[in-house]
Amino acid sequence: MSSIEHAADLPAWAALAVAFFLVVGAGLTLIGTIGFVRLPTFYERIHAPTLGTSWGTGGVVMASMIFFTVLSTRPVVHEILIGIFVTVTTPVTLMLLARATLHRDRAEGNPDVPGEAPAQVLVEDGAATKAD
Amino acid sequence: MSHTILSWAMVFAQICLVLAMALAALRMARGPRAQDRVLALDTLYVNSMLLLMVFGIRTGKVIYFEASLVIGMLGFVATVALAKFLMRGEVIE
Amino acid sequence: MLPYPLLSASLVVMWLALNGFTLGHLILGSVVAVFASWGMASLRPAKPRMPKWYLLPKLVGIVLYDIVRSNIAVASILVAGRGRRFRSGFITVPLDLQNPTALAVLAVVVTSTPGTAWLEYNSLSRTVLIHVLDLVDEAEWQALIKGRYEALLMEIFE
């Protein structure tokens, strides 16, 4: 096992923290992707990658921030940018994909998908649910 | 001691992320429908971004983080474009 | 000259942080920032108003806590796999929230929490369709979204 040369000055607590965040982040990403392969329908599968984009990315970004801040090699601008970028973009892509899938399923008349009810009926439904 | 744990953790993280990429590629090959493939491509992008970041921690080179930022942006634009394309409802499978 | 001074300033700072602080990059970054703010001005985005912005950290705290909790929940469902049965399904939640920015924030919160996905907002009936991975009780999820997130967002934005 080759040790990491540029990390020789890293104190033990920081090395352990970095290792912990790396293992948690990468492990959750893997679990999410396993779920992505195993879950039966598309609407269930859309939940699986969010593990990788929430805690997976968070863990790796945290590990990298601790590593380079403790070593003080460089400012951690990239990590912060990547974290913000993934947090903002993932919901957008997932929502667009989900809406596209709903649209296609409705166009095909898939019975498992809630249909696009006329707005008037839904208003009454909404009011009824609120009154309950 | 703690440095040995750290280097093993990096190896573990890299193996996990490569396996995750392989599984995403499997889902992309299996489908069954176009939206599954697009979602798999997006997952593949995110996983490769994370893998490049682990490489960056391991080597200490900034270039890996820049590469992972670029991959993240390209992946976002590609997925949005593909989802928009599916939205039109003119895709014939 | 500069319709969005805060945006331009943060772009220059970001450019310098990424490329290193030199005179050449300062000039280049300023040019990019000026053109970007002109581009932003031509899009004419609606200015979001946040009268109670000081409540934002509370929202961020709640969301971070929920993300950690639902990560553990979803991961345990996925690991247990076929052994433990779970039922997923669609729920419709009526919303009182109307501010577009607040709705966007709510959509980001719901989608980035594993286990719930925001599918479609119907602006005529003011309802949202959400898919839940582990749907035990529909009323419980509706109460969670309305009470935990929507009430706080309405307080922040309206």
XYZ file of N, CA and C in Angstrom, chain B residues 50 54 61 70 80 85:
18
model
N -17.401 12.530 -8.523
C -16.906 12.186 -7.187
C -15.578 11.431 -7.293
N -11.914 12.289 -5.570
C -11.082 11.417 -4.739
C -9.667 11.347 -5.320
N -3.591 17.454 -6.688
C -3.507 18.336 -7.862
C -4.860 19.024 -8.097
N -16.029 20.809 -14.512
C -16.444 20.835 -15.920
C -17.391 19.675 -16.215
N -30.411 18.089 -18.881
C -31.542 18.997 -19.115
C -31.965 18.946 -20.575
N -35.913 17.053 -24.516
C -36.184 16.303 -25.740
C -37.263 15.246 -25.500
